[in-house]
PDB file of C-alpha atoms in Angstrom:
ATOM      1  CA  MET A   1      -9.399 -19.901 -25.856  1.00 43.00           C
ATOM      2  CA  SER A   2      -8.221 -16.413 -26.354  1.00 45.00           C
ATOM      3  CA  GLN A   3      -8.731 -13.697 -23.584  1.00 47.00           C
ATOM      4  CA  SER A   4     -10.863 -10.796 -24.089  1.00 47.00           C
ATOM      5  CA  PRO A   5      -9.210  -7.362 -24.029  1.00 47.00           C
ATOM      6  CA  ASP A   6     -10.748  -6.635 -20.539  1.00 61.00           C
ATOM      7  CA  GLN A   7      -9.608  -9.973 -19.046  1.00 60.00           C
ATOM      8  CA  GLY A   8      -5.925  -9.364 -20.428  1.00 68.00           C
ATOM      9  CA  GLN A   9      -5.980  -6.055 -18.920  1.00 75.00           C
ATOM     10  CA  THR A  10      -7.290  -7.385 -15.664  1.00 77.00           C
ATOM     11  CA  GLY A  11      -4.448 -10.211 -15.764  1.00 80.00           C
ATOM     12  CA  LYS A  12      -1.943  -7.679 -16.457  1.00 83.00           C
ATOM     13  CA  ALA A  13      -2.990  -5.427 -13.463  1.00 85.00           C
ATOM     14  CA  ILE A  14      -3.048  -8.416 -11.107  1.00 84.00           C
ATOM     15  CA  GLY A  15       0.540  -9.341 -11.990  1.00 87.00           C
ATOM     16  CA  MET A  16       1.605  -5.880 -11.544  1.00 89.00           C
ATOM     17  CA  ILE A  17      -0.009  -5.839  -7.964  1.00 88.00           C
ATOM     18  CA  LEU A  18       1.784  -9.044  -6.963  1.00 89.00           C
ATOM     19  CA  LEU A  19       5.113  -7.499  -8.128  1.00 93.00           C
ATOM     20  CA  ALA A  20       4.270  -4.263  -6.338  1.00 91.00           C
ATOM     21  CA  ASN A  21       3.622  -5.941  -3.069  1.00 88.00           C
ATOM     22  CA  LEU A  22       6.946  -7.765  -3.335  1.00 91.00           C
ATOM     23  CA  LEU A  23       8.740  -4.466  -3.655  1.00 94.00           C
ATOM     24  CA  PHE A  24       6.736  -3.081  -0.598  1.00 90.00           C
ATOM     25  CA  SER A  25       7.829  -6.269   1.403  1.00 90.00           C
ATOM     26  CA  MET A  26      11.317  -5.634   0.795  1.00 93.00           C
ATOM     27  CA  VAL A  27      11.007  -1.945   1.994  1.00 92.00           C
ATOM     28  CA  ASP A  28       9.580  -3.240   5.286  1.00 91.00           C
ATOM     29  CA  THR A  29      12.044  -5.863   5.772  1.00 93.00           C
ATOM     30  CA  SER A  30      15.036  -3.512   5.138  1.00 94.00           C
ATOM     31  CA  THR A  31      13.341  -0.943   7.515  1.00 93.00           C
ATOM     32  CA  LYS A  32      12.982  -3.338  10.370  1.00 92.00           C
ATOM     33  CA  TRP A  33      16.565  -4.337   9.868  1.00 93.00           C
ATOM     34  CA  LEU A  34      17.733  -0.833   9.923  1.00 94.00           C
ATOM     35  CA  VAL A  35      15.685   0.123  13.046  1.00 91.00           C
ATOM     36  CA  GLY A  36      17.268  -2.997  14.807  1.00 89.00           C
ATOM     37  CA  ALA A  37      20.526  -1.538  13.907  1.00 89.00           C
ATOM     38  CA  GLY A  38      19.933   1.708  15.547  1.00 90.00           C
ATOM     39  CA  LEU A  39      18.494   4.066  13.054  1.00 92.00           C
ATOM     40  CA  ALA A  40      15.460   6.317  13.500  1.00 92.00           C
ATOM     41  CA  ALA A  41      12.020   5.523  12.136  1.00 92.00           C
ATOM     42  CA  LEU A  42      11.609   9.366  11.125  1.00 93.00           C
ATOM     43  CA  GLN A  43      15.189   9.194   9.679  1.00 94.00           C
ATOM     44  CA  LEU A  44      14.261   6.324   7.468  1.00 94.00           C
ATOM     45  CA  ALA A  45      10.904   7.547   6.373  1.00 94.00           C
ATOM     46  CA  PHE A  46      12.679  11.010   5.418  1.00 95.00           C
ATOM     47  CA  LEU A  47      15.270   8.898   3.366  1.00 93.00           C
ATOM     48  CA  ARG A  48      12.300   6.778   1.701  1.00 93.00           C
ATOM     49  CA  TYR A  49      10.588   9.756   0.482  1.00 93.00           C
ATOM     50  CA  PHE A  50      13.757  11.870  -0.430  1.00 94.00           C
ATOM     51  CA  ILE A  51      15.135   9.079  -2.485  1.00 93.00           C
ATOM     52  CA  HIS A  52      11.733   8.525  -4.140  1.00 88.00           C
ATOM     53  CA  PHE A  53      11.676  12.175  -5.072  1.00 90.00           C
ATOM     54  CA  VAL A  54      15.320  11.934  -6.590  1.00 91.00           C
ATOM     55  CA  ILE A  55      14.403   9.122  -8.653  1.00 88.00           C
ATOM     56  CA  THR A  56      11.124  10.787  -9.891  1.00 84.00           C
ATOM     57  CA  LEU A  57      13.192  13.958 -10.737  1.00 84.00           C
ATOM     58  CA  VAL A  58      16.010  11.949 -12.833  1.00 83.00           C
ATOM     59  CA  GLN A  59      12.902   9.931 -14.454  1.00 76.00           C
ATOM     60  CA  THR A  60      11.166  12.932 -15.578  1.00 72.00           C
ATOM     61  CA  ARG A  61      14.117  15.392 -16.380  1.00 70.00           C
ATOM     62  CA  HIS A  62      13.662  15.228 -20.074  1.00 55.00           C
ATOM     63  CA  ARG A  63       9.788  15.780 -19.746  1.00 56.00           C
ATOM     64  CA  SER A  64       8.166  19.229 -19.691  1.00 52.00           C
ATOM     65  CA  HIS A  65       5.145  20.140 -17.583  1.00 49.00           C
ATOM     66  CA  ILE A  66       5.784  17.238 -15.051  1.00 56.00           C
ATOM     67  CA  ALA A  67       4.091  19.744 -12.361  1.00 53.00           C
ATOM     68  CA  VAL A  68       1.323  20.197 -14.616  1.00 63.00           C
ATOM     69  CA  LYS A  69      -1.321  22.657 -13.946  1.00 74.00           C
ATOM     70  CA  LEU A  70      -4.062  20.953 -11.895  1.00 76.00           C
ATOM     71  CA  THR A  71      -7.739  22.062 -10.976  1.00 82.00           C
ATOM     72  CA  LYS A  72      -8.400  23.019  -7.441  1.00 85.00           C
ATOM     73  CA  ARG A  73     -10.369  19.691  -7.022  1.00 86.00           C
ATOM     74  CA  GLN A  74      -7.215  17.707  -8.365  1.00 85.00           C
ATOM     75  CA  ARG A  75      -4.774  19.743  -5.967  1.00 86.00           C
ATOM     76  CA  ALA A  76      -6.898  18.741  -3.163  1.00 89.00           C
ATOM     77  CA  LEU A  77      -7.039  15.140  -4.005  1.00 88.00           C
ATOM     78  CA  VAL A  78      -3.441  15.008  -4.866  1.00 88.00           C
ATOM     79  CA  ALA A  79      -2.581  16.350  -1.471  1.00 89.00           C
ATOM     80  CA  ILE A  80      -4.934  14.102   0.404  1.00 91.00           C
ATOM     81  CA  ARG A  81      -3.383  11.083  -1.388  1.00 90.00           C
ATOM     82  CA  ALA A  82      -0.011  12.150  -0.644  1.00 89.00           C
ATOM     83  CA  PHE A  83      -0.653  12.765   2.969  1.00 91.00           C
ATOM     84  CA  CYS A  84      -2.423   9.427   3.451  1.00 91.00           C
ATOM     85  CA  LEU A  85       0.627   7.614   2.296  1.00 88.00           C
ATOM     86  CA  VAL A  86       3.191   9.555   4.055  1.00 91.00           C
ATOM     87  CA  SER A  87       1.518   9.387   7.405  1.00 92.00           C
ATOM     88  CA  ALA A  88       0.815   5.772   6.818  1.00 91.00           C
ATOM     89  CA  THR A  89       4.521   5.225   6.166  1.00 91.00           C
ATOM     90  CA  VAL A  90       5.671   7.102   9.362  1.00 91.00           C
ATOM     91  CA  ALA A  91       3.159   5.085  11.479  1.00 91.00           C
ATOM     92  CA  ASN A  92       4.197   1.830   9.827  1.00 90.00           C
ATOM     93  CA  PHE A  93       7.993   2.577  10.285  1.00 91.00           C
ATOM     94  CA  PHE A  94       7.344   3.155  14.136  1.00 90.00           C
ATOM     95  CA  ALA A  95       5.395  -0.013  14.562  1.00 90.00           C
ATOM     96  CA  LEU A  96       8.087  -2.094  12.601  1.00 88.00           C
ATOM     97  CA  GLY A  97      10.655  -1.585  15.460  1.00 85.00           C
ATOM     98  CA  HIS A  98       8.312  -3.263  17.843  1.00 85.00           C
ATOM     99  CA  LEU A  99       6.229  -5.975  16.070  1.00 83.00           C
ATOM    100  CA  PRO A 100       7.171  -9.181  13.912  1.00 83.00           C
ATOM    101  CA  LEU A 101       6.607  -8.529  10.026  1.00 83.00           C
ATOM    102  CA  ALA A 102       3.846 -11.099  10.010  1.00 77.00           C
ATOM    103  CA  VAL A 103       1.811  -9.059  12.471  1.00 79.00           C
ATOM    104  CA  THR A 104       2.414  -5.639  10.771  1.00 82.00           C
ATOM    105  CA  ALA A 105       1.548  -7.316   7.324  1.00 77.00           C
ATOM    106  CA  ALA A 106      -1.536  -9.093   8.520  1.00 75.00           C
ATOM    107  CA  ILE A 107      -2.984  -5.795  10.193  1.00 78.00           C
ATOM    108  CA  LEU A 108      -1.867  -3.558   7.191  1.00 77.00           C
ATOM    109  CA  PHE A 109      -3.601  -5.583   4.852  1.00 69.00           C
ATOM    110  CA  VAL A 110      -7.015  -5.342   6.295  1.00 74.00           C
ATOM    111  CA  SER A 111      -6.877  -2.291   3.897  1.00 73.00           C
ATOM    112  CA  PRO A 112      -8.254  -4.209   1.065  1.00 69.00           C
ATOM    113  CA  VAL A 113     -11.661  -4.645   3.313  1.00 73.00           C
ATOM    114  CA  LEU A 114     -11.476  -0.794   3.832  1.00 79.00           C
ATOM    115  CA  ILE A 115     -10.851  -0.231   0.031  1.00 77.00           C
ATOM    116  CA  CYS A 116     -14.304  -1.816  -0.598  1.00 74.00           C
ATOM    117  CA  ILE A 117     -16.018   0.570   1.603  1.00 76.00           C
ATOM    118  CA  PHE A 118     -14.042   3.559   0.321  1.00 78.00           C
ATOM    119  CA  ALA A 119     -14.507   2.581  -3.375  1.00 74.00           C
ATOM    120  CA  TRP A 120     -18.266   2.266  -2.722  1.00 74.00           C
ATOM    121  CA  ALA A 121     -18.447   5.707  -1.040  1.00 74.00           C
ATOM    122  CA  LEU A 122     -15.922   7.666  -3.416  1.00 72.00           C
ATOM    123  CA  LEU A 123     -16.112   5.919  -6.684  1.00 70.00           C
ATOM    124  CA  GLY A 124     -19.486   4.503  -6.726  1.00 72.00           C
ATOM    125  CA  GLU A 125     -18.441   0.948  -7.106  1.00 69.00           C
ATOM    126  CA  THR A 126     -21.297  -1.499  -6.161  1.00 68.00           C
ATOM    127  CA  ILE A 127     -21.092  -3.067  -2.724  1.00 70.00           C
ATOM    128  CA  THR A 128     -23.181  -6.189  -1.898  1.00 73.00           C
ATOM    129  CA  PRO A 129     -24.125  -8.239   1.168  1.00 77.00           C
ATOM    130  CA  ARG A 130     -21.082 -10.504   0.678  1.00 75.00           C
ATOM    131  CA  HIS A 131     -18.834  -7.420   0.769  1.00 71.00           C
ATOM    132  CA  TRP A 132     -20.339  -6.589   4.027  1.00 74.00           C
ATOM    133  CA  LEU A 133     -19.535 -10.239   5.216  1.00 79.00           C
ATOM    134  CA  ALA A 134     -15.913  -9.485   3.979  1.00 75.00           C
ATOM    135  CA  VAL A 135     -15.720  -6.335   6.224  1.00 71.00           C
ATOM    136  CA  ILE A 136     -17.110  -8.302   9.275  1.00 77.00           C
ATOM    137  CA  LEU A 137     -14.575 -11.113   8.511  1.00 78.00           C
ATOM    138  CA  GLY A 138     -11.657  -8.733   8.067  1.00 74.00           C
ATOM    139  CA  LEU A 139     -12.457  -6.941  11.405  1.00 72.00           C
ATOM    140  CA  ALA A 140     -12.627 -10.185  13.199  1.00 78.00           C
ATOM    141  CA  GLY A 141      -9.195 -11.281  11.830  1.00 76.00           C
ATOM    142  CA  VAL A 142      -7.719  -8.015  13.183  1.00 71.00           C
ATOM    143  CA  LEU A 143      -9.350  -8.520  16.506  1.00 72.00           C
ATOM    144  CA  LEU A 144      -7.834 -11.831  16.908  1.00 75.00           C
ATOM    145  CA  ILE A 145      -4.420 -10.796  16.140  1.00 72.00           C
ATOM    146  CA  VAL A 146      -4.580  -7.628  18.134  1.00 64.00           C
ATOM    147  CA  GLN A 147      -6.416  -9.223  21.123  1.00 63.00           C
ATOM    148  CA  PRO A 148      -7.815  -5.933  22.510  1.00 56.00           C
ATOM    149  CA  PHE A 149      -9.771  -7.281  25.378  1.00 55.00           C
ATOM    150  CA  GLY A 150      -7.022  -8.722  27.391  1.00 54.00           C
ATOM    151  CA  GLU A 151      -3.457  -7.945  29.081  1.00 47.00           C
ATOM    152  CA  ALA A 152      -1.853  -9.031  25.865  1.00 54.00           C
ATOM    153  CA  VAL A 153      -2.920  -6.119  23.835  1.00 58.00           C
ATOM    154  CA  ASN A 154       0.095  -4.429  22.176  1.00 70.00           C
ATOM    155  CA  TRP A 155      -0.651  -0.777  21.350  1.00 78.00           C
ATOM    156  CA  TYR A 156       1.851  -0.906  18.325  1.00 82.00           C
ATOM    157  CA  ALA A 157      -0.384  -3.460  16.737  1.00 79.00           C
ATOM    158  CA  VAL A 158      -3.389  -1.060  17.300  1.00 81.00           C
ATOM    159  CA  LEU A 159      -1.237   1.666  15.742  1.00 86.00           C
ATOM    160  CA  MET A 160      -1.105  -0.364  12.623  1.00 85.00           C
ATOM    161  CA  LEU A 161      -4.800   0.137  11.867  1.00 85.00           C
ATOM    162  CA  TYR A 162      -3.757   3.602  10.899  1.00 90.00           C
ATOM    163  CA  PRO A 163      -1.587   2.678   8.102  1.00 89.00           C
ATOM    164  CA  ALA A 164      -4.151   0.132   7.053  1.00 86.00           C
ATOM    165  CA  THR A 165      -6.573   3.023   6.800  1.00 89.00           C
ATOM    166  CA  GLY A 166      -4.361   5.487   5.122  1.00 89.00           C
ATOM    167  CA  MET A 167      -3.281   2.942   2.507  1.00 84.00           C
ATOM    168  CA  ALA A 168      -6.846   2.157   1.806  1.00 84.00           C
ATOM    169  CA  MET A 169      -7.745   5.843   1.085  1.00 87.00           C
ATOM    170  CA  TYR A 170      -4.534   6.225  -0.940  1.00 86.00           C
ATOM    171  CA  THR A 171      -5.185   3.128  -3.205  1.00 80.00           C
ATOM    172  CA  VAL A 172      -8.780   4.406  -3.865  1.00 83.00           C
ATOM    173  CA  LEU A 173      -7.497   7.950  -4.632  1.00 85.00           C
ATOM    174  CA  THR A 174      -4.975   6.567  -6.872  1.00 81.00           C
ATOM    175  CA  ARG A 175      -7.872   4.793  -8.813  1.00 77.00           C
ATOM    176  CA  LYS A 176      -9.697   7.965  -8.915  1.00 79.00           C
ATOM    177  CA  LEU A 177      -6.928   9.946 -10.280  1.00 82.00           C
ATOM    178  CA  SER A 178      -5.227   7.530 -12.513  1.00 72.00           C
ATOM    179  CA  GLY A 179      -7.381   8.320 -15.452  1.00 73.00           C
ATOM    180  CA  GLU A 180      -6.812  12.069 -15.108  1.00 78.00           C
ATOM    181  CA  ILE A 181      -3.223  12.571 -13.921  1.00 79.00           C
ATOM    182  CA  ARG A 182      -0.179  10.961 -15.379  1.00 78.00           C
ATOM    183  CA  PRO A 183       1.480   8.438 -12.871  1.00 74.00           C
ATOM    184  CA  ALA A 184       4.685  10.525 -13.069  1.00 76.00           C
ATOM    185  CA  THR A 185       3.083  13.468 -11.902  1.00 80.00           C
ATOM    186  CA  LEU A 186       1.489  11.602  -9.007  1.00 80.00           C
ATOM    187  CA  GLN A 187       4.861  10.293  -8.029  1.00 79.00           C
ATOM    188  CA  PHE A 188       6.305  13.878  -8.097  1.00 83.00           C
ATOM    189  CA  TYR A 189       3.897  15.374  -5.790  1.00 85.00           C
ATOM    190  CA  THR A 190       4.083  12.395  -3.412  1.00 85.00           C
ATOM    191  CA  GLY A 191       7.723  12.475  -3.273  1.00 87.00           C
ATOM    192  CA  ALA A 192       7.862  16.087  -2.830  1.00 89.00           C
ATOM    193  CA  LEU A 193       5.417  16.337   0.033  1.00 89.00           C
ATOM    194  CA  GLY A 194       7.118  13.460   1.900  1.00 90.00           C
ATOM    195  CA  THR A 195      10.580  15.011   1.504  1.00 94.00           C
ATOM    196  CA  ILE A 196       9.438  18.524   2.584  1.00 93.00           C
ATOM    197  CA  VAL A 197       7.138  17.248   5.637  1.00 91.00           C
ATOM    198  CA  LEU A 198       9.696  14.965   6.989  1.00 94.00           C
ATOM    199  CA  LEU A 199      12.977  16.858   6.383  1.00 94.00           C
ATOM    200  CA  PRO A 200      13.187  18.542   9.710  1.00 94.00           C
ATOM    201  CA  PHE A 201      12.145  15.415  11.752  1.00 93.00           C
ATOM    202  CA  GLY A 202      14.518  13.300   9.796  1.00 92.00           C
ATOM    203  CA  LEU A 203      17.484  15.561  10.539  1.00 92.00           C
ATOM    204  CA  SER A 204      16.647  15.971  14.205  1.00 93.00           C
ATOM    205  CA  ALA A 205      16.427  12.327  14.581  1.00 90.00           C
ATOM    206  CA  TRP A 206      19.434  11.433  12.349  1.00 90.00           C
ATOM    207  CA  ALA A 207      21.753   8.653  13.465  1.00 89.00           C
ATOM    208  CA  ALA A 208      25.043   7.724  11.652  1.00 88.00           C
ATOM    209  CA  ILE A 209      24.893   5.315   8.778  1.00 89.00           C
ATOM    210  CA  SER A 210      28.073   3.364   9.215  1.00 86.00           C
ATOM    211  CA  THR A 211      28.438   0.343   7.056  1.00 91.00           C
ATOM    212  CA  PRO A 212      27.964  -0.279   3.120  1.00 93.00           C
ATOM    213  CA  LEU A 213      25.182  -2.618   4.046  1.00 93.00           C
ATOM    214  CA  GLU A 214      23.049   0.009   5.910  1.00 93.00           C
ATOM    215  CA  TRP A 215      23.662   2.646   3.308  1.00 93.00           C
ATOM    216  CA  THR A 216      22.558  -0.135   0.506  1.00 94.00           C
ATOM    217  CA  LEU A 217      19.364  -0.815   2.547  1.00 93.00           C
ATOM    218  CA  ALA A 218      18.708   2.688   3.256  1.00 92.00           C
ATOM    219  CA  PHE A 219      18.921   3.503  -0.554  1.00 92.00           C
ATOM    220  CA  SER A 220      16.974   0.510  -1.296  1.00 93.00           C
ATOM    221  CA  ILE A 221      13.956   1.699   0.790  1.00 93.00           C
ATOM    222  CA  GLY A 222      13.178   4.510  -1.392  1.00 91.00           C
ATOM    223  CA  ALA A 223      14.195   2.943  -4.686  1.00 93.00           C
ATOM    224  CA  PHE A 224      11.864  -0.007  -3.838  1.00 93.00           C
ATOM    225  CA  ALA A 225       9.072   2.225  -2.679  1.00 89.00           C
ATOM    226  CA  TRP A 226       9.338   4.285  -5.779  1.00 89.00           C
ATOM    227  CA  ALA A 227       9.171   1.175  -8.021  1.00 91.00           C
ATOM    228  CA  GLY A 228       6.341  -0.237  -6.090  1.00 89.00           C
ATOM    229  CA  HIS A 229       4.165   2.828  -6.211  1.00 79.00           C
ATOM    230  CA  GLU A 230       4.916   3.473  -9.883  1.00 82.00           C
ATOM    231  CA  ILE A 231       3.675  -0.128 -10.624  1.00 89.00           C
ATOM    232  CA  LEU A 232       0.717   0.193  -8.224  1.00 79.00           C
ATOM    233  CA  THR A 233      -0.502   3.595  -9.908  1.00 74.00           C
ATOM    234  CA  ARG A 234      -0.251   1.991 -13.441  1.00 80.00           C
ATOM    235  CA  ALA A 235      -2.152  -1.238 -12.329  1.00 84.00           C
ATOM    236  CA  HIS A 236      -5.085   0.811 -11.140  1.00 72.00           C
ATOM    237  CA  ALA A 237      -5.462   2.181 -14.516  1.00 74.00           C
ATOM    238  CA  HIS A 238      -6.310  -1.237 -15.837  1.00 78.00           C
ATOM    239  CA  ALA A 239      -8.807  -2.620 -13.411  1.00 76.00           C
ATOM    240  CA  GLU A 240     -11.117  -1.555 -10.615  1.00 72.00           C
ATOM    241  CA  ALA A 241      -9.806  -0.953  -7.114  1.00 64.00           C
ATOM    242  CA  SER A 242     -12.157  -3.512  -5.597  1.00 63.00           C
ATOM    243  CA  VAL A 243     -11.142  -6.118  -8.100  1.00 72.00           C
ATOM    244  CA  LEU A 244      -7.417  -5.691  -7.314  1.00 75.00           C
ATOM    245  CA  ALA A 245      -7.960  -5.484  -3.617  1.00 66.00           C
ATOM    246  CA  PRO A 246      -7.749  -9.285  -2.603  1.00 68.00           C
ATOM    247  CA  PHE A 247      -4.540  -9.701  -4.345  1.00 76.00           C
ATOM    248  CA  GLY A 248      -2.889  -7.129  -2.138  1.00 72.00           C
ATOM    249  CA  TYR A 249      -2.904 -10.006   0.557  1.00 71.00           C
ATOM    250  CA  SER A 250       0.066 -11.485  -1.349  1.00 77.00           C
ATOM    251  CA  PHE A 251       1.826  -8.906   0.997  1.00 79.00           C
ATOM    252  CA  VAL A 252       1.020 -11.003   4.094  1.00 76.00           C
ATOM    253  CA  LEU A 253       2.668 -14.034   2.688  1.00 78.00           C
ATOM    254  CA  TYR A 254       5.843 -12.084   1.414  1.00 85.00           C
ATOM    255  CA  LEU A 255       6.276 -10.464   4.820  1.00 83.00           C
ATOM    256  CA  SER A 256       5.488 -13.635   6.782  1.00 80.00           C
ATOM    257  CA  LEU A 257       8.276 -15.426   4.712  1.00 83.00           C
ATOM    258  CA  ALA A 258      10.781 -12.575   5.023  1.00 87.00           C
ATOM    259  CA  GLY A 259      10.128 -12.501   8.936  1.00 86.00           C
ATOM    260  CA  TRP A 260      10.800 -16.304   9.201  1.00 86.00           C
ATOM    261  CA  ILE A 261      13.954 -16.191   6.675  1.00 87.00           C
ATOM    262  CA  VAL A 262      15.428 -13.080   8.055  1.00 89.00           C
ATOM    263  CA  PHE A 263      14.395 -12.600  11.483  1.00 88.00           C
ATOM    264  CA  ASP A 264      13.437 -16.105  12.668  1.00 86.00           C
ATOM    265  CA  HIS A 265       9.926 -15.102  13.572  1.00 82.00           C
ATOM    266  CA  VAL A 266       7.482 -17.886  13.414  1.00 78.00           C
ATOM    267  CA  PRO A 267       4.014 -16.360  13.519  1.00 73.00           C
ATOM    268  CA  ALA A 268       2.050 -16.940  16.769  1.00 75.00           C
ATOM    269  CA  TRP A 269      -1.251 -19.169  16.356  1.00 76.00           C
ATOM    270  CA  ASN A 270      -3.463 -16.055  16.773  1.00 75.00           C
ATOM    271  CA  VAL A 271      -1.522 -14.144  14.018  1.00 75.00           C
ATOM    272  CA  ALA A 272      -1.631 -17.240  11.631  1.00 78.00           C
ATOM    273  CA  VAL A 273      -5.176 -17.654  12.387  1.00 82.00           C
ATOM    274  CA  GLY A 274      -6.110 -14.046  11.808  1.00 78.00           C
ATOM    275  CA  ALA A 275      -4.125 -13.710   8.689  1.00 76.00           C
ATOM    276  CA  VAL A 276      -6.091 -16.528   7.516  1.00 81.00           C
ATOM    277  CA  ILE A 277      -9.436 -14.912   8.362  1.00 81.00           C
ATOM    278  CA  ILE A 278      -8.313 -11.617   6.588  1.00 75.00           C
ATOM    279  CA  VAL A 279      -7.282 -13.439   3.452  1.00 75.00           C
ATOM    280  CA  ALA A 280     -10.717 -14.999   3.498  1.00 80.00           C
ATOM    281  CA  ALA A 281     -12.360 -11.648   3.525  1.00 76.00           C
ATOM    282  CA  GLY A 282     -10.354 -10.748   0.636  1.00 70.00           C
ATOM    283  CA  LEU A 283     -11.401 -13.779  -1.343  1.00 73.00           C
ATOM    284  CA  THR A 284     -14.993 -13.070  -0.412  1.00 76.00           C
ATOM    285  CA  ILE A 285     -14.662  -9.619  -2.100  1.00 70.00           C
ATOM    286  CA  TRP A 286     -13.069 -11.137  -5.142  1.00 68.00           C
ATOM    287  CA  ALA A 287     -15.797 -13.704  -5.571  1.00 72.00           C
ATOM    288  CA  ALA A 288     -18.435 -10.993  -5.062  1.00 70.00           C
ATOM    289  CA  ASN A 289     -16.897  -8.827  -7.760  1.00 65.00           C
ATOM    290  CA  ARG A 290     -16.433 -11.913 -10.074  1.00 67.00           C
ATOM    291  CA  ASP A 291     -20.212 -12.563  -9.789  1.00 66.00           C
ATOM    292  CA  ARG A 292     -21.036  -9.035 -10.244  1.00 61.00           C
ATOM    293  CA  ASN A 293     -19.136  -8.671 -13.469  1.00 59.00           C
ATOM    294  CA  ALA A 294     -20.344 -12.031 -14.945  1.00 60.00           C
ATOM    295  CA  SER A 295     -23.928 -10.824 -14.160  1.00 57.00           C
ATOM    296  CA  ILE A 296     -23.238  -7.303 -15.910  1.00 50.00           C
ATOM    297  CA  LEU A 297     -21.894  -9.377 -19.049  1.00 44.00           C
ATOM    298  CA  ARG A 298     -24.984 -11.601 -19.153  1.00 47.00           C
ATOM    299  CA  HIS A 299     -27.263  -8.634 -19.504  1.00 44.00           C
ATOM    300  CA  VAL A 300     -25.035  -6.836 -22.050  1.00 43.00           C
ATOM    301  CA  PRO A 301     -26.985  -7.276 -25.530  1.00 47.00           C
ATOM    302  CA  ASP A 302     -25.116  -8.673 -28.282  1.00 42.00           C
ATOM    303  CA  PRO A 303     -24.068  -6.130 -31.132  1.00 40.00           C
TER     304      PRO A 303
END
């Protein structure tokens, strides 16, 4: 049975999301390794956006009007989108030095639950009782991981809630702008803002990068991040944010495996169970969207 054009585009978008999250997991794994080697989180955040910006300039050097004239509304949304990503990156990089990768991944990817809410509020996408059930499940999973009601609370784990929120808003704004502004233009403004804002902080916190491996990983942070966001932006031009959101949980699997292989961090029971609950929340969203789309198709009259 052949796929419909919409099904084909959705499948393509899902594959792109899976690849983007593999690249993002490589960013976080490299960052954690470099922080452990003595480099500063702000230094690495600056390098991540500086390299991102340089790659964007090289990519677009033969294109005119990369910095296209935007409307006042578009400028505001592009700036908010870039701020969400840059500030989320800084908070994430700080937390990576103090938490296992499985913990940061699980908390960060409560963001698909938040995407569901933001997509409803900003994009007008339908949210059903099952979506609200997913929100409750996702929050329960985060509470199990963070454990805020006892002495075991880790405030770096609480800090990770900010990147989760920032990434959710970034993803929804990507969806909102992807049909209006070219991906290269979005990449240009994101890289430019991150480079300019983080330059003084990165230089003030600078530590010597001494080995070829450290230089390779430092460059890779920016290159993998650029490639991941290029793919992510294009994926959201082919499918709704709420449809793609559950597949972001591949990041949890990628980082859990990386933490085990690279840092010998076996997830604690509460992290593993909390991650399962959060993934269940994402699958609940996916099922609700699948049934909604099927219902819409049943009510579309034949031509």
